[in-house]
Amino acid sequence: MESIKLRKITSVWILAVFVLFIVSIILGILMRLNQGGVINQNPVTFYANMTTHGLTMIGIWFVAGMAAINYLMERYVKTSYTVNLIALVLTVIGVLMFWVSTFIGKFHAAWTFLYPLPFKLLGAESWSTLLFLLALTIFGIGWLIWSVSLMTQILRKYSISQAFAWQHFKKNPSVDTPPFILISMITLIGVIASLLAAVVLLALLFAEYFSNGSFVNDALLMKNLTYFFGHTIANEMLYLGLAVIYELFSEVSGRPKWKTTWYVALAWNCTLVFILTAFFHHLYMDFVQPEGFQIIGQMASYLASLPAAGVTVFSVLIAVYRTKMKWTLTNLLFFIGVAGWVIGGLGAVIDATISNNVVLHNTLWVPAHFHTYNAMGNVLFSIGFFYWFSTQFAENIKPERFTKWTLATLLIGGAGFLLAFYYGGADSIPRRYSVYPAELSIGAPWAVVGAIFATVYLIAILVFFYNISKRCLKILSSPS
Amino acid sequence: MHQNSILLLFLALAVIAVIVFTYVYLSSKNAEQSEQGMAQPLKKRFWFLLILFVILAIFASVTIPKSPYFLFADETPAKIVHVSSMQFAFFLSEHAIDPKNPSGEPIELPVNELVEFRVTSLDVNHGFAIYDGSNRLITQTQAMPGYVNRLRYKFTEPGTYNILCLEYCGMAHQIMRSSFIVK
Ligand code: HEM
Ligand SMILES: [Cu+2]
């Protein structure tokens, strides 16, 4: 089945993700300290760090999900080691270019690089924009190849209708599509759609960059493209984590494997549609956007919660409710992560309501809810996988003595860090402000609270890093 | 909804979620080997989905009509304010603003009458967000180059209102601001 090479490259992915995660958390804590008035960074430095933090986080949790599904997919279909390696090499090159553009070139247009800001940056080196766009191009190529390759491998074994599990709409289907394959398929389509939007976006940006003013883009179109890309990739990376949960939750709990049923098939087919149209909620405050899109945005955002809550979350709850099972760090992290995903989702649905969005848009409510389902959701899905993976090949693993305390630290740190964002959002504190204006000085103490709790969260992450990475290093040094 | 009610609603829902997950976790921890899990899960799933759907449908039908696009849509504004934004300033004027040579003037608006802000940008995207006397965000729209967003509002309280930029626009985004008076 899976080769030692795959085992090793997955270990490299895990180590890389952890190291970049820790650096990015530190940048995040520095941001909150600056907003709290504890330290005093130059605004350009603050915003360059914000850009590094945002895009690094999105990138690492995306590749973490991809590496996880690549590893597990080998149970069903053959995957390409070469493509996995190409993706790794291009990701590393991309990160280096990107970090040079922000840390040295002071590129600071935020991770969404909303047009035309990358062309109108003051206080950045003039070459930094081009380098940033090239870094994105490198990521785009590597990730497109990877996702297309995984999808192709699925389609070699399963027909299109089987990959979408359509045969499960009929009674007694002759072929079973494993839920893992179904979710991977749906998610990869979303990933590819989002990356293709990024390609178009980059092409338009390059066209303007090299046209010397003779070609100018349309700001509304660019904004739609930006959020189609950004929203979709940020959501799909979470679904990569869900694919892992569908595959592993029952297994690590010592329970029968989950099967695709008609409602699981239906839920994920619907998810594909909703997830590709919900991005409109990022443009609610652009009143020139056609009203129909705005309504679709709210509807799709609401509807997306039905399959998520009614099928995935409900299934996890049913699997656990009054069922004797083996609890390990992996399924505990999955379970807590699903709770975090739900809570972040509640914050998201509230914000995706147009009449609420008027007073929440671009306040700290936005980082509040997306950090909830990332820092307390998706991150836990991935770390759950990392832990499971690292213990696969270790002889006699003794149960980690500190697990309970590490989890408690993670939960307390995460909750406090997030509540500081939510309260700031409810106090109308804007997001992406390096410091807060005098009349909104209430934002500063919240930021200090956020920084303190984020440090607690970081401690828990360091413990996980220590435990998991030492086993991954062992896998790497084992003879091949 | 007022921000405080939004926060309360969220906190209440979050607490419920935490209770449900904790309860389910404990029910597994305390389960006997022989226990069968949830009885009739498909039926319960169906009811859960139906209730969720109804709640969301009610929420949507109550909130969508309150969207800013429909508020005051068929009234005629008593006053029009032109807004041009650029890195890192807002120009407000009762007259059209020349994009080549933008300039603004102090603005005074009538209380309890409909005002329309015609908001655009001369460079990058900005946000045009209005904060009331108690520093609460009351409404906003985006300022986008090449487009004019029309934001309508009726101010019910006299006083000074601040405008902050709520779309990230670069190194001095955090100090980009303006204000007007409602009398
Ligand atoms: C404890 C860990 C973390 C800390 C301390 C932290 C801190 C921060 C802070 C202070 C901001 C700026 C908020 C503002 O707009 O004022 C931010 C933005 C952001 N964070 Fe985090 N964060 C953490 C974890 C994560 C994770 C796990 C993700 C995963 C996706 C993430 C993704 C982002 C993104 C995408 C942005 C937006 C950047 C932008 O505005 O361009 N963060 N974070
Ligand atoms: Cu701004």
PDB file of N, CA and C in Angstrom, chain A residues 15-105:
ATOM      1  N   LEU A  15       6.342  18.681   9.373  1.00  0.00           N
ATOM      2  CA  LEU A  15       7.363  19.505  10.037  1.00  0.00           C
ATOM      3  C   LEU A  15       7.327  20.938   9.508  1.00  0.00           C
ATOM      4  N   ALA A  16       7.207  21.074   8.182  1.00  0.00           N
ATOM      5  CA  ALA A  16       7.204  22.413   7.587  1.00  0.00           C
ATOM      6  C   ALA A  16       5.994  23.208   8.082  1.00  0.00           C
ATOM      7  N   VAL A  17       4.837  22.554   8.095  1.00  0.00           N
ATOM      8  CA  VAL A  17       3.621  23.252   8.528  1.00  0.00           C
ATOM      9  C   VAL A  17       3.781  23.725   9.973  1.00  0.00           C
ATOM     10  N   PHE A  18       4.301  22.871  10.832  1.00  0.00           N
ATOM     11  CA  PHE A  18       4.442  23.238  12.234  1.00  0.00           C
ATOM     12  C   PHE A  18       5.376  24.434  12.414  1.00  0.00           C
ATOM     13  N   VAL A  19       6.523  24.387  11.722  1.00  0.00           N
ATOM     14  CA  VAL A  19       7.492  25.473  11.895  1.00  0.00           C
ATOM     15  C   VAL A  19       6.888  26.793  11.407  1.00  0.00           C
ATOM     16  N   LEU A  20       6.256  26.747  10.225  1.00  0.00           N
ATOM     17  CA  LEU A  20       5.667  27.978   9.698  1.00  0.00           C
ATOM     18  C   LEU A  20       4.515  28.442  10.593  1.00  0.00           C
ATOM     19  N   PHE A  21       3.788  27.489  11.163  1.00  0.00           N
ATOM     20  CA  PHE A  21       2.675  27.834  12.058  1.00  0.00           C
ATOM     21  C   PHE A  21       3.189  28.606  13.265  1.00  0.00           C
ATOM     22  N   ILE A  22       4.265  28.110  13.860  1.00  0.00           N
ATOM     23  CA  ILE A  22       4.775  28.752  15.068  1.00  0.00           C
ATOM     24  C   ILE A  22       5.257  30.172  14.761  1.00  0.00           C
ATOM     25  N   VAL A  23       5.972  30.327  13.632  1.00  0.00           N
ATOM     26  CA  VAL A  23       6.408  31.676  13.255  1.00  0.00           C
ATOM     27  C   VAL A  23       5.187  32.578  13.057  1.00  0.00           C
ATOM     28  N   SER A  24       4.158  32.058  12.379  1.00  0.00           N
ATOM     29  CA  SER A  24       2.993  32.894  12.091  1.00  0.00           C
ATOM     30  C   SER A  24       2.227  33.258  13.364  1.00  0.00           C
ATOM     31  N   ILE A  25       2.173  32.332  14.308  1.00  0.00           N
ATOM     32  CA  ILE A  25       1.493  32.669  15.569  1.00  0.00           C
ATOM     33  C   ILE A  25       2.243  33.800  16.262  1.00  0.00           C
ATOM     34  N   ILE A  26       3.578  33.699  16.237  1.00  0.00           N
ATOM     35  CA  ILE A  26       4.354  34.762  16.888  1.00  0.00           C
ATOM     36  C   ILE A  26       4.067  36.101  16.212  1.00  0.00           C
ATOM     37  N   LEU A  27       3.989  36.112  14.896  1.00  0.00           N
ATOM     38  CA  LEU A  27       3.637  37.363  14.204  1.00  0.00           C
ATOM     39  C   LEU A  27       2.256  37.840  14.662  1.00  0.00           C
ATOM     40  N   GLY A  28       1.329  36.898  14.845  1.00  0.00           N
ATOM     41  CA  GLY A  28      -0.024  37.249  15.293  1.00  0.00           C
ATOM     42  C   GLY A  28       0.002  37.867  16.679  1.00  0.00           C
ATOM     43  N   ILE A  29       0.788  37.273  17.562  1.00  0.00           N
ATOM     44  CA  ILE A  29       0.867  37.818  18.926  1.00  0.00           C
ATOM     45  C   ILE A  29       1.473  39.222  18.885  1.00  0.00           C
ATOM     46  N   LEU A  30       2.506  39.395  18.031  1.00  0.00           N
ATOM     47  CA  LEU A  30       3.105  40.729  17.907  1.00  0.00           C
ATOM     48  C   LEU A  30       2.068  41.744  17.413  1.00  0.00           C
ATOM     49  N   MET A  31       1.212  41.320  16.491  1.00  0.00           N
ATOM     50  CA  MET A  31       0.170  42.239  16.004  1.00  0.00           C
ATOM     51  C   MET A  31      -0.740  42.684  17.136  1.00  0.00           C
ATOM     52  N   ARG A  32      -1.187  41.699  17.927  1.00  0.00           N
ATOM     53  CA  ARG A  32      -2.087  42.050  19.026  1.00  0.00           C
ATOM     54  C   ARG A  32      -1.371  42.931  20.065  1.00  0.00           C
ATOM     55  N   LEU A  33      -0.068  42.661  20.286  1.00  0.00           N
ATOM     56  CA  LEU A  33       0.667  43.492  21.245  1.00  0.00           C
ATOM     57  C   LEU A  33       0.774  44.925  20.728  1.00  0.00           C
ATOM     58  N   ASN A  34       0.959  45.055  19.419  1.00  0.00           N
ATOM     59  CA  ASN A  34       1.038  46.395  18.843  1.00  0.00           C
ATOM     60  C   ASN A  34      -0.316  47.108  18.954  1.00  0.00           C
ATOM     61  N   GLN A  35      -1.381  46.382  18.660  1.00  0.00           N
ATOM     62  CA  GLN A  35      -2.718  46.971  18.776  1.00  0.00           C
ATOM     63  C   GLN A  35      -3.031  47.321  20.232  1.00  0.00           C
ATOM     64  N   GLY A  36      -2.402  46.595  21.144  1.00  0.00           N
ATOM     65  CA  GLY A  36      -2.624  46.870  22.555  1.00  0.00           C
ATOM     66  C   GLY A  36      -1.711  47.959  23.102  1.00  0.00           C
ATOM     67  N   GLY A  37      -0.822  48.485  22.255  1.00  0.00           N
ATOM     68  CA  GLY A  37       0.064  49.554  22.702  1.00  0.00           C
ATOM     69  C   GLY A  37       1.233  49.071  23.539  1.00  0.00           C
ATOM     70  N   VAL A  38       1.442  47.753  23.602  1.00  0.00           N
ATOM     71  CA  VAL A  38       2.548  47.232  24.401  1.00  0.00           C
ATOM     72  C   VAL A  38       3.867  47.401  23.655  1.00  0.00           C
ATOM     73  N   ILE A  39       3.846  47.176  22.336  1.00  0.00           N
ATOM     74  CA  ILE A  39       5.024  47.442  21.520  1.00  0.00           C
ATOM     75  C   ILE A  39       4.631  48.469  20.473  1.00  0.00           C
ATOM     76  N   ASN A  40       5.616  48.983  19.776  1.00  0.00           N
ATOM     77  CA  ASN A  40       5.332  50.068  18.849  1.00  0.00           C
ATOM     78  C   ASN A  40       6.038  49.823  17.523  1.00  0.00           C
ATOM     79  N   GLN A  41       5.324  49.148  16.603  1.00  0.00           N
ATOM     80  CA  GLN A  41       5.918  48.851  15.304  1.00  0.00           C
ATOM     81  C   GLN A  41       5.585  49.962  14.319  1.00  0.00           C
ATOM     82  N   ASN A  42       6.471  50.138  13.355  1.00  0.00           N
ATOM     83  CA  ASN A  42       6.161  50.985  12.218  1.00  0.00           C
ATOM     84  C   ASN A  42       4.926  50.388  11.515  1.00  0.00           C
ATOM     85  N   PRO A  43       3.934  51.223  11.118  1.00  0.00           N
ATOM     86  CA  PRO A  43       2.735  50.664  10.487  1.00  0.00           C
ATOM     87  C   PRO A  43       3.049  49.769   9.293  1.00  0.00           C
ATOM     88  N   VAL A  44       4.045  50.145   8.492  1.00  0.00           N
ATOM     89  CA  VAL A  44       4.377  49.319   7.326  1.00  0.00           C
ATOM     90  C   VAL A  44       4.832  47.930   7.790  1.00  0.00           C
ATOM     91  N   THR A  45       5.627  47.897   8.843  1.00  0.00           N
ATOM     92  CA  THR A  45       6.058  46.610   9.386  1.00  0.00           C
ATOM     93  C   THR A  45       4.855  45.817   9.878  1.00  0.00           C
ATOM     94  N   PHE A  46       3.969  46.486  10.595  1.00  0.00           N
ATOM     95  CA  PHE A  46       2.774  45.806  11.095  1.00  0.00           C
ATOM     96  C   PHE A  46       1.996  45.181   9.945  1.00  0.00           C
ATOM     97  N   TYR A  47       1.742  45.970   8.901  1.00  0.00           N
ATOM     98  CA  TYR A  47       0.897  45.454   7.817  1.00  0.00           C
ATOM     99  C   TYR A  47       1.628  44.403   6.976  1.00  0.00           C
ATOM    100  N   ALA A  48       2.959  44.543   6.878  1.00  0.00           N
ATOM    101  CA  ALA A  48       3.711  43.498   6.172  1.00  0.00           C
ATOM    102  C   ALA A  48       3.623  42.192   6.961  1.00  0.00           C
ATOM    103  N   ASN A  49       3.739  42.288   8.300  1.00  0.00           N
ATOM    104  CA  ASN A  49       3.598  41.089   9.127  1.00  0.00           C
ATOM    105  C   ASN A  49       2.189  40.504   9.026  1.00  0.00           C
ATOM    106  N   MET A  50       1.201  41.380   8.954  1.00  0.00           N
ATOM    107  CA  MET A  50      -0.187  40.912   8.826  1.00  0.00           C
ATOM    108  C   MET A  50      -0.356  40.128   7.526  1.00  0.00           C
ATOM    109  N   THR A  51       0.295  40.644   6.462  1.00  0.00           N
ATOM    110  CA  THR A  51       0.224  39.958   5.177  1.00  0.00           C
ATOM    111  C   THR A  51       0.912  38.595   5.264  1.00  0.00           C
ATOM    112  N   THR A  52       2.095  38.580   5.890  1.00  0.00           N
ATOM    113  CA  THR A  52       2.818  37.311   6.038  1.00  0.00           C
ATOM    114  C   THR A  52       1.988  36.320   6.849  1.00  0.00           C
ATOM    115  N   HIS A  53       1.463  36.796   7.969  1.00  0.00           N
ATOM    116  CA  HIS A  53       0.670  35.921   8.842  1.00  0.00           C
ATOM    117  C   HIS A  53      -0.521  35.332   8.081  1.00  0.00           C
ATOM    118  N   GLY A  54      -1.278  36.196   7.436  1.00  0.00           N
ATOM    119  CA  GLY A  54      -2.520  35.749   6.795  1.00  0.00           C
ATOM    120  C   GLY A  54      -2.260  34.730   5.698  1.00  0.00           C
ATOM    121  N   LEU A  55      -1.374  35.070   4.762  1.00  0.00           N
ATOM    122  CA  LEU A  55      -1.184  34.164   3.626  1.00  0.00           C
ATOM    123  C   LEU A  55      -0.434  32.900   4.048  1.00  0.00           C
ATOM    124  N   THR A  56       0.505  33.019   4.994  1.00  0.00           N
ATOM    125  CA  THR A  56       1.200  31.811   5.448  1.00  0.00           C
ATOM    126  C   THR A  56       0.199  30.856   6.094  1.00  0.00           C
ATOM    127  N   MET A  57      -0.672  31.394   6.936  1.00  0.00           N
ATOM    128  CA  MET A  57      -1.654  30.548   7.615  1.00  0.00           C
ATOM    129  C   MET A  57      -2.565  29.849   6.598  1.00  0.00           C
ATOM    130  N   ILE A  58      -3.081  30.625   5.650  1.00  0.00           N
ATOM    131  CA  ILE A  58      -3.959  30.019   4.650  1.00  0.00           C
ATOM    132  C   ILE A  58      -3.189  28.930   3.904  1.00  0.00           C
ATOM    133  N   GLY A  59      -1.972  29.273   3.498  1.00  0.00           N
ATOM    134  CA  GLY A  59      -1.170  28.327   2.728  1.00  0.00           C
ATOM    135  C   GLY A  59      -0.883  27.049   3.498  1.00  0.00           C
ATOM    136  N   ILE A  60      -0.425  27.169   4.754  1.00  0.00           N
ATOM    137  CA  ILE A  60      -0.025  25.951   5.463  1.00  0.00           C
ATOM    138  C   ILE A  60      -1.214  25.069   5.787  1.00  0.00           C
ATOM    139  N   TRP A  61      -2.348  25.633   6.127  1.00  0.00           N
ATOM    140  CA  TRP A  61      -3.464  24.747   6.475  1.00  0.00           C
ATOM    141  C   TRP A  61      -4.091  24.150   5.228  1.00  0.00           C
ATOM    142  N   PHE A  62      -3.902  24.850   4.103  1.00  0.00           N
ATOM    143  CA  PHE A  62      -4.319  24.235   2.844  1.00  0.00           C
ATOM    144  C   PHE A  62      -3.415  23.043   2.517  1.00  0.00           C
ATOM    145  N   VAL A  63      -2.100  23.247   2.551  1.00  0.00           N
ATOM    146  CA  VAL A  63      -1.224  22.125   2.190  1.00  0.00           C
ATOM    147  C   VAL A  63      -1.289  21.017   3.237  1.00  0.00           C
ATOM    148  N   ALA A  64      -1.551  21.378   4.493  1.00  0.00           N
ATOM    149  CA  ALA A  64      -1.695  20.337   5.520  1.00  0.00           C
ATOM    150  C   ALA A  64      -2.867  19.428   5.163  1.00  0.00           C
ATOM    151  N   GLY A  65      -3.978  20.038   4.746  1.00  0.00           N
ATOM    152  CA  GLY A  65      -5.145  19.238   4.355  1.00  0.00           C
ATOM    153  C   GLY A  65      -4.845  18.408   3.118  1.00  0.00           C
ATOM    154  N   MET A  66      -4.142  19.017   2.154  1.00  0.00           N
ATOM    155  CA  MET A  66      -3.811  18.297   0.924  1.00  0.00           C
ATOM    156  C   MET A  66      -2.880  17.116   1.219  1.00  0.00           C
ATOM    157  N   ALA A  67      -1.870  17.359   2.046  1.00  0.00           N
ATOM    158  CA  ALA A  67      -0.929  16.283   2.363  1.00  0.00           C
ATOM    159  C   ALA A  67      -1.659  15.144   3.069  1.00  0.00           C
ATOM    160  N   ALA A  68      -2.615  15.512   3.933  1.00  0.00           N
ATOM    161  CA  ALA A  68      -3.361  14.487   4.662  1.00  0.00           C
ATOM    162  C   ALA A  68      -4.220  13.661   3.703  1.00  0.00           C
ATOM    163  N   ILE A  69      -4.959  14.333   2.813  1.00  0.00           N
ATOM    164  CA  ILE A  69      -5.810  13.521   1.934  1.00  0.00           C
ATOM    165  C   ILE A  69      -4.963  12.747   0.925  1.00  0.00           C
ATOM    166  N   ASN A  70      -3.833  13.319   0.534  1.00  0.00           N
ATOM    167  CA  ASN A  70      -2.949  12.564  -0.363  1.00  0.00           C
ATOM    168  C   ASN A  70      -2.502  11.263   0.320  1.00  0.00           C
ATOM    169  N   TYR A  71      -2.124  11.390   1.580  1.00  0.00           N
ATOM    170  CA  TYR A  71      -1.651  10.215   2.306  1.00  0.00           C
ATOM    171  C   TYR A  71      -2.760   9.172   2.434  1.00  0.00           C
ATOM    172  N   LEU A  72      -3.938   9.608   2.804  1.00  0.00           N
ATOM    173  CA  LEU A  72      -5.032   8.653   3.034  1.00  0.00           C
ATOM    174  C   LEU A  72      -5.585   8.100   1.722  1.00  0.00           C
ATOM    175  N   MET A  73      -5.498   8.907   0.663  1.00  0.00           N
ATOM    176  CA  MET A  73      -6.069   8.479  -0.610  1.00  0.00           C
ATOM    177  C   MET A  73      -5.378   7.234  -1.152  1.00  0.00           C
ATOM    178  N   GLU A  74      -4.129   7.076  -0.766  1.00  0.00           N
ATOM    179  CA  GLU A  74      -3.361   5.917  -1.186  1.00  0.00           C
ATOM    180  C   GLU A  74      -4.041   4.602  -0.769  1.00  0.00           C
ATOM    181  N   ARG A  75      -4.949   4.679   0.195  1.00  0.00           N
ATOM    182  CA  ARG A  75      -5.692   3.477   0.590  1.00  0.00           C
ATOM    183  C   ARG A  75      -6.656   3.034  -0.507  1.00  0.00           C
ATOM    184  N   TYR A  76      -7.056   3.977  -1.361  1.00  0.00           N
ATOM    185  CA  TYR A  76      -8.064   3.658  -2.370  1.00  0.00           C
ATOM    186  C   TYR A  76      -7.508   3.662  -3.782  1.00  0.00           C
ATOM    187  N   VAL A  77      -6.690   4.670  -4.064  1.00  0.00           N
ATOM    188  CA  VAL A  77      -6.150   4.783  -5.422  1.00  0.00           C
ATOM    189  C   VAL A  77      -4.662   5.095  -5.328  1.00  0.00           C
ATOM    190  N   LYS A  78      -3.963   4.868  -6.419  1.00  0.00           N
ATOM    191  CA  LYS A  78      -2.544   5.187  -6.452  1.00  0.00           C
ATOM    192  C   LYS A  78      -2.405   6.694  -6.616  1.00  0.00           C
ATOM    193  N   THR A  79      -1.516   7.330  -5.866  1.00  0.00           N
ATOM    194  CA  THR A  79      -1.280   8.757  -6.069  1.00  0.00           C
ATOM    195  C   THR A  79       0.154   8.942  -6.526  1.00  0.00           C
ATOM    196  N   SER A  80       0.418  10.109  -7.105  1.00  0.00           N
ATOM    197  CA  SER A  80       1.740  10.330  -7.678  1.00  0.00           C
ATOM    198  C   SER A  80       2.691  10.943  -6.657  1.00  0.00           C
ATOM    199  N   TYR A  81       3.767  10.234  -6.392  1.00  0.00           N
ATOM    200  CA  TYR A  81       4.776  10.768  -5.476  1.00  0.00           C
ATOM    201  C   TYR A  81       5.468  11.976  -6.093  1.00  0.00           C
ATOM    202  N   THR A  82       5.733  11.898  -7.388  1.00  0.00           N
ATOM    203  CA  THR A  82       6.417  12.999  -8.064  1.00  0.00           C
ATOM    204  C   THR A  82       5.631  14.301  -7.923  1.00  0.00           C
ATOM    205  N   VAL A  83       4.320  14.203  -8.131  1.00  0.00           N
ATOM    206  CA  VAL A  83       3.512  15.422  -8.033  1.00  0.00           C
ATOM    207  C   VAL A  83       3.549  15.961  -6.607  1.00  0.00           C
ATOM    208  N   ASN A  84       3.456  15.077  -5.653  1.00  0.00           N
ATOM    209  CA  ASN A  84       3.533  15.483  -4.255  1.00  0.00           C
ATOM    210  C   ASN A  84       4.847  16.230  -3.994  1.00  0.00           C
ATOM    211  N   LEU A  85       5.922  15.687  -4.559  1.00  0.00           N
ATOM    212  CA  LEU A  85       7.238  16.300  -4.370  1.00  0.00           C
ATOM    213  C   LEU A  85       7.315  17.658  -5.071  1.00  0.00           C
ATOM    214  N   ILE A  86       6.760  17.714  -6.293  1.00  0.00           N
ATOM    215  CA  ILE A  86       6.759  19.004  -7.009  1.00  0.00           C
ATOM    216  C   ILE A  86       6.014  20.048  -6.186  1.00  0.00           C
ATOM    217  N   ALA A  87       4.859  19.637  -5.641  1.00  0.00           N
ATOM    218  CA  ALA A  87       4.077  20.583  -4.839  1.00  0.00           C
ATOM    219  C   ALA A  87       4.886  21.063  -3.640  1.00  0.00           C
ATOM    220  N   LEU A  88       5.621  20.142  -3.029  1.00  0.00           N
ATOM    221  CA  LEU A  88       6.425  20.513  -1.861  1.00  0.00           C
ATOM    222  C   LEU A  88       7.515  21.507  -2.243  1.00  0.00           C
ATOM    223  N   VAL A  89       8.229  21.184  -3.328  1.00  0.00           N
ATOM    224  CA  VAL A  89       9.328  22.061  -3.738  1.00  0.00           C
ATOM    225  C   VAL A  89       8.794  23.442  -4.124  1.00  0.00           C
ATOM    226  N   LEU A  90       7.701  23.469  -4.909  1.00  0.00           N
ATOM    227  CA  LEU A  90       7.163  24.765  -5.323  1.00  0.00           C
ATOM    228  C   LEU A  90       6.633  25.538  -4.115  1.00  0.00           C
ATOM    229  N   THR A  91       6.055  24.836  -3.151  1.00  0.00           N
ATOM    230  CA  THR A  91       5.556  25.539  -1.970  1.00  0.00           C
ATOM    231  C   THR A  91       6.714  26.184  -1.214  1.00  0.00           C
ATOM    232  N   VAL A  92       7.812  25.442  -1.061  1.00  0.00           N
ATOM    233  CA  VAL A  92       8.960  25.993  -0.333  1.00  0.00           C
ATOM    234  C   VAL A  92       9.527  27.201  -1.078  1.00  0.00           C
ATOM    235  N   ILE A  93       9.680  27.071  -2.398  1.00  0.00           N
ATOM    236  CA  ILE A  93      10.189  28.213  -3.179  1.00  0.00           C
ATOM    237  C   ILE A  93       9.235  29.398  -3.049  1.00  0.00           C
ATOM    238  N   GLY A  94       7.936  29.103  -3.161  1.00  0.00           N
ATOM    239  CA  GLY A  94       6.933  30.168  -3.052  1.00  0.00           C
ATOM    240  C   GLY A  94       7.013  30.877  -1.716  1.00  0.00           C
ATOM    241  N   VAL A  95       7.147  30.107  -0.639  1.00  0.00           N
ATOM    242  CA  VAL A  95       7.207  30.725   0.682  1.00  0.00           C
ATOM    243  C   VAL A  95       8.436  31.626   0.785  1.00  0.00           C
ATOM    244  N   LEU A  96       9.578  31.148   0.264  1.00  0.00           N
ATOM    245  CA  LEU A  96      10.787  31.967   0.338  1.00  0.00           C
ATOM    246  C   LEU A  96      10.587  33.290  -0.412  1.00  0.00           C
ATOM    247  N   MET A  97      10.039  33.199  -1.630  1.00  0.00           N
ATOM    248  CA  MET A  97       9.819  34.427  -2.407  1.00  0.00           C
ATOM    249  C   MET A  97       8.845  35.361  -1.692  1.00  0.00           C
ATOM    250  N   PHE A  98       7.781  34.752  -1.189  1.00  0.00           N
ATOM    251  CA  PHE A  98       6.748  35.539  -0.521  1.00  0.00           C
ATOM    252  C   PHE A  98       7.319  36.230   0.726  1.00  0.00           C
ATOM    253  N   TRP A  99       8.091  35.496   1.496  1.00  0.00           N
ATOM    254  CA  TRP A  99       8.642  36.094   2.718  1.00  0.00           C
ATOM    255  C   TRP A  99       9.669  37.177   2.399  1.00  0.00           C
ATOM    256  N   VAL A 100      10.434  36.998   1.320  1.00  0.00           N
ATOM    257  CA  VAL A 100      11.343  38.080   0.931  1.00  0.00           C
ATOM    258  C   VAL A 100      10.520  39.311   0.554  1.00  0.00           C
ATOM    259  N   SER A 101       9.400  39.099  -0.162  1.00  0.00           N
ATOM    260  CA  SER A 101       8.592  40.252  -0.579  1.00  0.00           C
ATOM    261  C   SER A 101       8.015  40.989   0.619  1.00  0.00           C
ATOM    262  N   THR A 102       7.687  40.278   1.698  1.00  0.00           N
ATOM    263  CA  THR A 102       7.088  40.978   2.845  1.00  0.00           C
ATOM    264  C   THR A 102       8.129  41.408   3.876  1.00  0.00           C
ATOM    265  N   PHE A 103       9.011  40.479   4.261  1.00  0.00           N
ATOM    266  CA  PHE A 103       9.962  40.829   5.329  1.00  0.00           C
ATOM    267  C   PHE A 103      11.007  41.825   4.847  1.00  0.00           C
ATOM    268  N   ILE A 104      11.475  41.663   3.607  1.00  0.00           N
ATOM    269  CA  ILE A 104      12.514  42.564   3.113  1.00  0.00           C
ATOM    270  C   ILE A 104      11.902  43.660   2.237  1.00  0.00           C
ATOM    271  N   GLY A 105      11.013  43.253   1.324  1.00  0.00           N
ATOM    272  CA  GLY A 105      10.431  44.231   0.407  1.00  0.00           C
ATOM    273  C   GLY A 105       9.288  45.024   1.014  1.00  0.00           C
TER     274      GLY A 105
END
